[in-house]
CSV table of C-alpha atoms in Angstrom, one decimal:
chain,number,residue,atom,x,y,z
A,1,MET,CA,-15.3,-3.5,-1.4
A,2,ARG,CA,-12.2,-4.4,-3.4
A,3,ALA,CA,-10.8,-7.9,-2.8
A,4,MET,CA,-7.2,-7.9,-1.7
A,5,TRP,CA,-6.3,-11.5,-1.9
A,6,SER,CA,-7.8,-14.7,-3.6
A,7,GLY,CA,-7.0,-18.4,-2.9
A,8,ALA,CA,-8.8,-21.4,-1.2
A,9,VAL,CA,-9.6,-22.6,2.3
A,10,SER,CA,-8.4,-26.3,2.4
A,11,PHE,CA,-9.3,-28.7,5.2
A,12,GLY,CA,-9.1,-32.4,4.7
A,13,LEU,CA,-9.8,-33.0,0.9
A,14,VAL,CA,-12.1,-30.1,0.8
A,15,SER,CA,-11.0,-26.9,-0.8
A,16,VAL,CA,-13.1,-23.8,-0.9
A,17,PRO,CA,-12.1,-21.0,-3.4
A,18,ILE,CA,-12.6,-17.6,-1.7
A,19,LYS,CA,-11.7,-13.9,-1.9
A,20,LEU,CA,-10.3,-12.0,0.9
A,21,TYR,CA,-11.8,-8.5,2.0
A,22,SER,CA,-10.7,-6.2,4.8
A,23,ALA,CA,-13.4,-6.3,7.4
A,24,THR,CA,-12.7,-3.0,9.2
A,25,THR,CA,-11.7,0.5,8.4
A,26,ASN,CA,-10.4,3.4,10.3
A,27,HIS,CA,-12.6,6.6,10.3
A,28,ASP,CA,-10.2,8.8,12.4
A,29,VAL,CA,-10.1,12.5,11.2
A,30,ARG,CA,-6.6,13.0,9.8
A,31,PHE,CA,-4.8,16.2,10.1
A,32,HIS,CA,-1.6,17.6,8.3
A,33,GLN,CA,0.9,19.8,10.0
A,34,VAL,CA,0.8,23.3,8.2
A,35,HIS,CA,2.4,26.5,8.7
A,36,GLY,CA,-0.2,28.7,10.5
A,37,THR,CA,0.7,31.8,8.5
A,38,ASP,CA,0.3,30.6,5.0
A,39,GLY,CA,-1.1,27.0,5.3
A,40,GLY,CA,1.9,25.4,3.8
A,41,ARG,CA,2.7,21.7,4.5
A,42,ILE,CA,5.5,21.0,6.7
A,43,ARG,CA,7.9,18.7,5.5
A,44,TYR,CA,10.6,16.7,7.2
A,45,LYS,CA,14.0,15.9,5.7
A,46,ARG,CA,15.8,12.5,6.5
A,47,THR,CA,18.9,13.7,8.2
A,48,CYS,CA,21.8,11.6,9.7
A,49,THR,CA,22.3,11.9,13.4
A,50,VAL,CA,26.0,11.4,12.9
A,51,CYS,CA,27.1,13.7,10.0
A,52,GLY,CA,24.0,15.9,9.8
A,53,GLU,CA,23.4,15.3,6.1
A,54,VAL,CA,20.3,14.8,4.3
A,55,VAL,CA,20.2,11.2,3.1
A,56,GLU,CA,18.4,10.1,0.0
A,57,TYR,CA,16.2,6.8,0.1
A,58,ALA,CA,18.9,5.0,-2.1
A,59,ASP,CA,21.4,5.4,0.7
A,60,ILE,CA,19.3,4.1,3.3
A,61,VAL,CA,19.6,0.4,4.7
A,62,LYS,CA,17.9,-1.5,7.6
A,63,GLY,CA,19.8,-1.5,10.9
A,64,TYR,CA,19.5,-3.6,13.9
A,65,GLU,CA,21.2,-2.6,17.2
A,66,THR,CA,22.2,-5.6,19.4
A,67,GLU,CA,21.9,-5.6,23.3
A,68,ASP,CA,25.6,-5.0,23.6
A,69,GLY,CA,25.6,-1.8,21.3
A,70,GLU,CA,26.7,-3.3,17.9
A,71,LEU,CA,24.9,-2.2,14.7
A,72,ILE,CA,24.2,-4.9,12.1
A,73,THR,CA,23.1,-3.4,8.7
A,74,LEU,CA,20.9,-5.3,6.2
A,75,ASP,CA,20.8,-4.1,2.4
A,76,GLU,CA,18.6,-5.2,-0.4
A,77,SER,CA,20.5,-8.2,-1.2
A,78,ASP,CA,20.5,-9.5,2.3
A,79,LEU,CA,16.6,-9.1,2.6
A,80,ASP,CA,16.2,-10.9,-0.7
A,81,SER,CA,18.1,-13.9,0.6
A,82,LEU,CA,15.3,-14.3,3.3
A,83,PRO,CA,12.7,-17.0,2.8
A,84,VAL,CA,9.4,-15.5,1.4
A,85,ALA,CA,6.3,-17.0,2.0
A,86,SER,CA,4.0,-17.3,-1.0
A,87,GLY,CA,1.0,-19.5,-2.1
A,88,HIS,CA,-2.7,-19.0,-2.0
A,89,GLU,CA,-3.9,-21.8,0.3
A,90,ILE,CA,-5.3,-21.3,3.7
A,91,ASP,CA,-4.3,-24.5,5.3
A,92,VAL,CA,-6.4,-25.5,8.4
A,93,ILE,CA,-4.3,-26.9,11.0
A,94,GLU,CA,-6.8,-27.9,13.6
A,95,PHE,CA,-10.3,-26.9,14.9
A,96,VAL,CA,-10.3,-25.7,18.6
A,97,PRO,CA,-13.0,-24.8,21.1
A,98,ALA,CA,-13.9,-21.1,20.7
A,99,ASP,CA,-13.5,-20.5,24.5
A,100,GLN,CA,-9.7,-21.4,24.3
A,101,ILE,CA,-8.8,-18.5,22.4
A,102,ASP,CA,-7.6,-15.3,24.2
A,103,PRO,CA,-9.1,-12.3,22.4
A,104,MET,CA,-5.8,-10.7,23.2
A,105,LEU,CA,-4.3,-12.6,20.3
A,106,PHE,CA,-6.8,-11.0,17.8
A,107,ASP,CA,-5.0,-8.9,15.3
A,108,LYS,CA,-6.9,-7.8,12.2
A,109,ALA,CA,-10.3,-9.2,10.7
A,110,TYR,CA,-11.0,-10.1,7.0
A,111,TYR,CA,-14.2,-11.3,5.3
A,112,LEU,CA,-13.9,-14.4,3.4
A,113,GLU,CA,-16.4,-14.5,0.2
A,114,PRO,CA,-16.8,-17.8,-1.7
A,115,GLU,CA,-16.5,-18.1,-5.4
A,116,THR,CA,-20.0,-18.9,-7.3
A,117,LYS,CA,-19.2,-22.6,-7.5
A,118,ALA,CA,-18.1,-22.8,-3.8
A,119,ALA,CA,-21.3,-21.6,-2.1
A,120,LYS,CA,-22.2,-25.0,-1.0
A,121,PRO,CA,-18.9,-26.1,0.7
A,122,TYR,CA,-18.5,-22.6,2.2
A,123,ALA,CA,-21.9,-23.0,3.8
A,124,LEU,CA,-21.0,-26.4,4.9
A,125,LEU,CA,-17.7,-25.2,6.7
A,126,ARG,CA,-19.7,-22.2,8.2
A,127,GLU,CA,-22.5,-24.4,9.8
A,128,ALA,CA,-20.1,-26.9,11.1
A,129,LEU,CA,-18.0,-24.2,12.8
A,130,ALA,CA,-21.3,-22.8,14.3
A,131,GLU,CA,-22.5,-26.1,15.1
A,132,THR,CA,-19.6,-27.4,17.1
A,133,ASP,CA,-18.7,-23.9,18.6
A,134,ARG,CA,-15.1,-24.1,17.4
A,135,MET,CA,-12.9,-22.0,15.3
A,136,ALA,CA,-10.2,-23.2,12.8
A,137,VAL,CA,-6.7,-22.5,13.5
A,138,VAL,CA,-4.9,-21.7,9.9
A,139,ARG,CA,-1.6,-20.7,8.4
A,140,PHE,CA,-1.6,-18.6,5.2
A,141,ALA,CA,0.9,-16.2,3.3
A,142,LEU,CA,-0.1,-12.6,3.4
A,143,ARG,CA,2.3,-9.9,2.1
A,144,GLN,CA,5.1,-12.5,1.6
A,145,ARG,CA,4.9,-13.4,5.2
A,146,GLU,CA,3.5,-16.4,6.9
A,147,SER,CA,0.6,-15.4,9.3
A,148,LEU,CA,-1.2,-17.3,12.0
A,149,ALA,CA,-5.0,-16.8,11.9
A,150,LEU,CA,-8.6,-18.2,12.9
A,151,LEU,CA,-11.5,-18.8,10.9
A,152,ARG,CA,-14.5,-17.8,12.8
A,153,VAL,CA,-18.4,-17.2,11.9
A,154,ARG,CA,-19.9,-14.1,12.0
A,155,ASP,CA,-23.6,-14.1,11.1
A,156,LYS,CA,-23.5,-15.6,7.6
A,157,VAL,CA,-19.8,-14.9,6.8
A,158,ILE,CA,-16.8,-16.7,7.7
A,159,VAL,CA,-14.2,-14.3,9.3
A,160,LEU,CA,-10.4,-14.9,8.8
A,161,GLN,CA,-9.0,-13.3,12.1
A,162,THR,CA,-5.2,-12.9,11.9
A,163,MET,CA,-3.4,-13.5,15.2
A,164,LEU,CA,-0.4,-12.3,17.0
A,165,TRP,CA,2.3,-14.8,17.7
A,166,PRO,CA,2.5,-16.0,21.4
A,167,ASP,CA,5.8,-14.3,22.0
A,168,GLU,CA,4.3,-10.9,20.9
A,169,VAL,CA,1.9,-10.7,23.9
A,170,ARG,CA,3.7,-9.2,26.9
A,171,GLU,CA,3.5,-10.8,30.3
A,172,PRO,CA,2.1,-8.3,32.8
A,173,ALA,CA,4.9,-7.7,35.4
A,174,PHE,CA,3.0,-6.1,38.2
A,175,ASP,CA,4.2,-6.9,41.7
A,176,ILE,CA,1.2,-5.5,43.3
A,177,LEU,CA,-1.0,-8.1,41.9
A,178,ASP,CA,0.7,-10.8,43.8
A,179,GLN,CA,-0.2,-9.2,47.1
A,180,ASP,CA,-2.9,-10.7,49.2
A,181,VAL,CA,-5.9,-8.3,49.4
A,182,ASP,CA,-8.6,-9.0,51.9
A,183,LEU,CA,-11.9,-8.9,50.3
A,184,LYS,CA,-14.9,-8.8,52.9
A,185,PRO,CA,-17.9,-10.9,51.8
A,186,GLN,CA,-20.2,-7.7,52.1
A,187,GLU,CA,-17.9,-5.8,49.8
A,188,LEU,CA,-17.9,-8.6,47.2
A,189,LYS,CA,-21.8,-9.1,47.4
A,190,MET,CA,-22.2,-5.2,46.8
A,191,ALA,CA,-19.9,-5.2,44.1
A,192,SER,CA,-21.7,-8.1,42.4
A,193,SER,CA,-25.0,-6.4,43.1
A,194,LEU,CA,-23.7,-3.2,41.2
A,195,VAL,CA,-22.4,-5.5,38.3
A,196,GLU,CA,-25.8,-7.1,38.0
A,197,SER,CA,-27.9,-3.8,38.3
A,198,MET,CA,-25.8,-2.5,35.2
A,199,GLY,CA,-26.2,-5.6,33.1
A,200,ALA,CA,-27.2,-5.4,29.5
A,201,ASP,CA,-27.1,-7.2,26.2
A,202,PHE,CA,-24.3,-5.8,24.2
A,203,ASP,CA,-25.4,-3.8,21.0
A,204,PRO,CA,-22.4,-2.2,19.2
A,205,ALA,CA,-24.8,0.3,17.4
A,206,ASP,CA,-25.4,1.8,20.8
A,207,PHE,CA,-22.0,3.4,20.8
A,208,HIS,CA,-20.2,5.8,18.5
A,209,ASP,CA,-17.0,8.1,18.6
A,210,GLU,CA,-18.0,11.1,20.4
A,211,TYR,CA,-14.6,12.7,19.8
A,212,ARG,CA,-14.8,12.4,16.2
A,213,ASP,CA,-18.2,13.7,15.9
A,214,ALA,CA,-17.2,16.9,17.9
A,215,VAL,CA,-14.1,17.3,15.5
A,216,LEU,CA,-16.3,17.1,12.6
A,217,GLU,CA,-18.8,19.5,14.1
A,218,LEU,CA,-15.9,21.9,14.8
A,219,ILE,CA,-14.7,21.6,11.2
A,220,GLU,CA,-18.2,22.4,9.8
A,221,SER,CA,-18.6,25.1,12.1
A,222,LYS,CA,-15.5,26.9,10.9
A,223,LYS,CA,-16.4,26.3,7.3
A,224,GLU,CA,-20.0,27.8,7.8
A,225,HIS,CA,-18.5,30.9,9.7
A,226,GLY,CA,-16.0,31.6,6.8
A,227,ASP,CA,-12.9,30.5,8.7
A,228,ALA,CA,-11.7,28.7,5.7
A,229,ARG,CA,-9.2,29.4,2.9
A,230,PRO,CA,-8.2,27.5,-0.5
A,231,ALA,CA,-5.5,25.1,0.2
A,232,PRO,CA,-2.1,26.6,-1.1
A,233,VAL,CA,-0.4,25.0,-3.9
A,234,GLU,CA,3.1,23.9,-3.0
A,235,ALA,CA,5.7,25.6,-5.3
A,236,LYS,CA,8.1,23.1,-7.1
A,237,LYS,CA,11.6,23.7,-6.6
A,238,GLU,CA,14.0,22.3,-9.2
A,239,ASP,CA,17.0,22.0,-6.7
A,240,GLU,CA,15.0,20.1,-4.1
A,241,GLY,CA,13.4,16.7,-4.4
A,242,ASP,CA,13.7,13.3,-3.0
A,243,SER,CA,15.2,10.3,-4.8
A,244,MET,CA,11.8,9.1,-6.1
A,245,THR,CA,11.2,12.4,-8.0
A,246,ASP,CA,14.6,12.5,-9.3
A,247,LEU,CA,14.1,8.8,-10.5
A,248,LEU,CA,10.9,9.7,-12.3
A,249,SER,CA,12.5,12.8,-13.8
A,250,ALA,CA,15.5,10.6,-15.3
A,251,LEU,CA,13.0,8.0,-16.5
A,252,GLN,CA,10.9,10.8,-18.3
A,253,ALA,CA,13.9,12.1,-19.9
A,254,SER,CA,15.3,8.8,-20.9
A,255,VAL,CA,12.0,7.9,-22.6
A,256,GLU,CA,11.8,11.2,-24.6
A,257,ALA,CA,15.5,10.6,-25.5
A,258,ALA,CA,14.7,7.1,-26.7
A,259,LYS,CA,11.6,8.6,-28.7
A,260,GLY,CA,13.7,11.3,-30.3
A,261,LYS,CA,16.5,8.5,-31.4
A,262,ALA,CA,13.8,6.1,-32.6
A,263,GLY,CA,12.1,9.0,-34.7
A,264,ALA,CA,15.4,10.1,-36.2
A,265,LYS,CA,16.2,6.7,-37.3
A,266,ALA,CA,12.7,5.8,-38.7
A,267,ASP,CA,12.0,9.1,-40.2
A,268,PRO,CA,15.0,11.5,-40.8
A,269,GLU,CA,14.0,15.2,-41.0
A,270,PRO,CA,13.8,16.4,-44.7
A,271,GLU,CA,15.8,19.4,-45.8
A,272,PRO,CA,14.2,22.8,-45.3
A,273,GLU,CA,12.1,23.8,-48.6
A,274,PRO,CA,14.2,27.0,-49.1
A,275,GLU,CA,17.3,25.1,-49.5
A,276,LYS,CA,15.7,22.4,-51.9
A,277,LYS,CA,14.5,24.8,-54.6
A,278,PRO,CA,17.7,26.7,-55.2
A,279,ALA,CA,19.5,23.3,-55.4
A,280,ARG,CA,17.0,22.1,-58.4
A,281,LYS,CA,17.8,25.2,-60.5
A,282,PRO,CA,21.5,24.9,-60.9
A,283,ALA,CA,20.9,21.3,-61.7
A,284,ALA,CA,18.5,22.3,-64.6
A,285,ARG,CA,21.1,25.0,-65.6
A,286,ARG,CA,23.8,22.4,-65.9
A,287,LYS,CA,21.7,20.1,-67.9
A,288,LYS,CA,21.0,23.1,-70.4
A,289,GLU,CA,24.6,24.0,-70.3
A,290,SER,CA,25.8,20.3,-71.2
A,291,SER,CA,23.3,20.3,-74.0
A,292,GLU,CA,24.4,23.4,-75.4
A,293,GLU,CA,28.1,22.3,-75.4
A,294,ASP,CA,27.2,19.0,-77.0
A,295,LYS,CA,25.7,21.0,-79.9
A,296,PRO,CA,29.0,22.7,-80.9
A,297,ALA,CA,30.9,19.7,-80.5
A,298,THR,CA,28.5,17.8,-82.9
A,299,THR,CA,29.0,20.7,-85.5
A,300,ARG,CA,32.7,20.6,-85.1
A,301,LYS,CA,32.5,16.9,-85.8
A,302,ARG,CA,30.6,17.5,-89.0
A,303,ARG,CA,33.0,20.3,-90.0
A,304,THR,CA,35.7,18.0,-89.6
A,305,ALA,CA,34.2,15.3,-91.6
């Protein structure tokens, strides 16, 4: 596994350096939408519902529609002005009984691995949580946002369990639950007896995703029976592309242009050889001619003398 965050758990005067790893993964079979005729991938363009034009990423801003129908837009400068949570401290706020935590609040789980020098304080915190049957309520910054989480023990590892904020859990508004239901003692006894007869100790290894297994079996069967073809290579069109592709192309062109200018300044191109050789011969002739002209001049001086 690859660590996605590093920091320290702080409680009281104790600080435990740790690394954070995602404890879960998604094994769903992922499909692409393709053209049934040739297998080409289906692409969707970002179009405006008002003008119908294709919108580039650079022209997209975040919009919030109020209850009275007004639209508030936020650009990058607005988002940059928001407070950003940072730091690498997991601060323990309090230790609470484990049975007081509603599993409905659980979000995503992460493993905490101690640094080499922190093995002892890590084990101390783990055993203290297990001995007291408590969980630690903590705050920490993940992806620039403050998160509420729990520290709980699972076997020999401490798990950081992120939580939903209380207002993110919906209240069930079912009027039928407020009605009085007449439960006869015999009915309640029979229902309890049925529950007891089906009682067992939970072992997650006894369960698996039958739908995923069936999908993989179907894919393998099609492959074995020749119902497979090479994935088509998408043709690149110069006149089409998103803003990211245009940006990369522009950067590449800028780099090449900069290299060209730097090369021209540092090492100017020499003149072609065919042009150099003829240029040297006239120079030699001029030297010869000038030397020949000097001789008569000397002779004439001597005659004059």
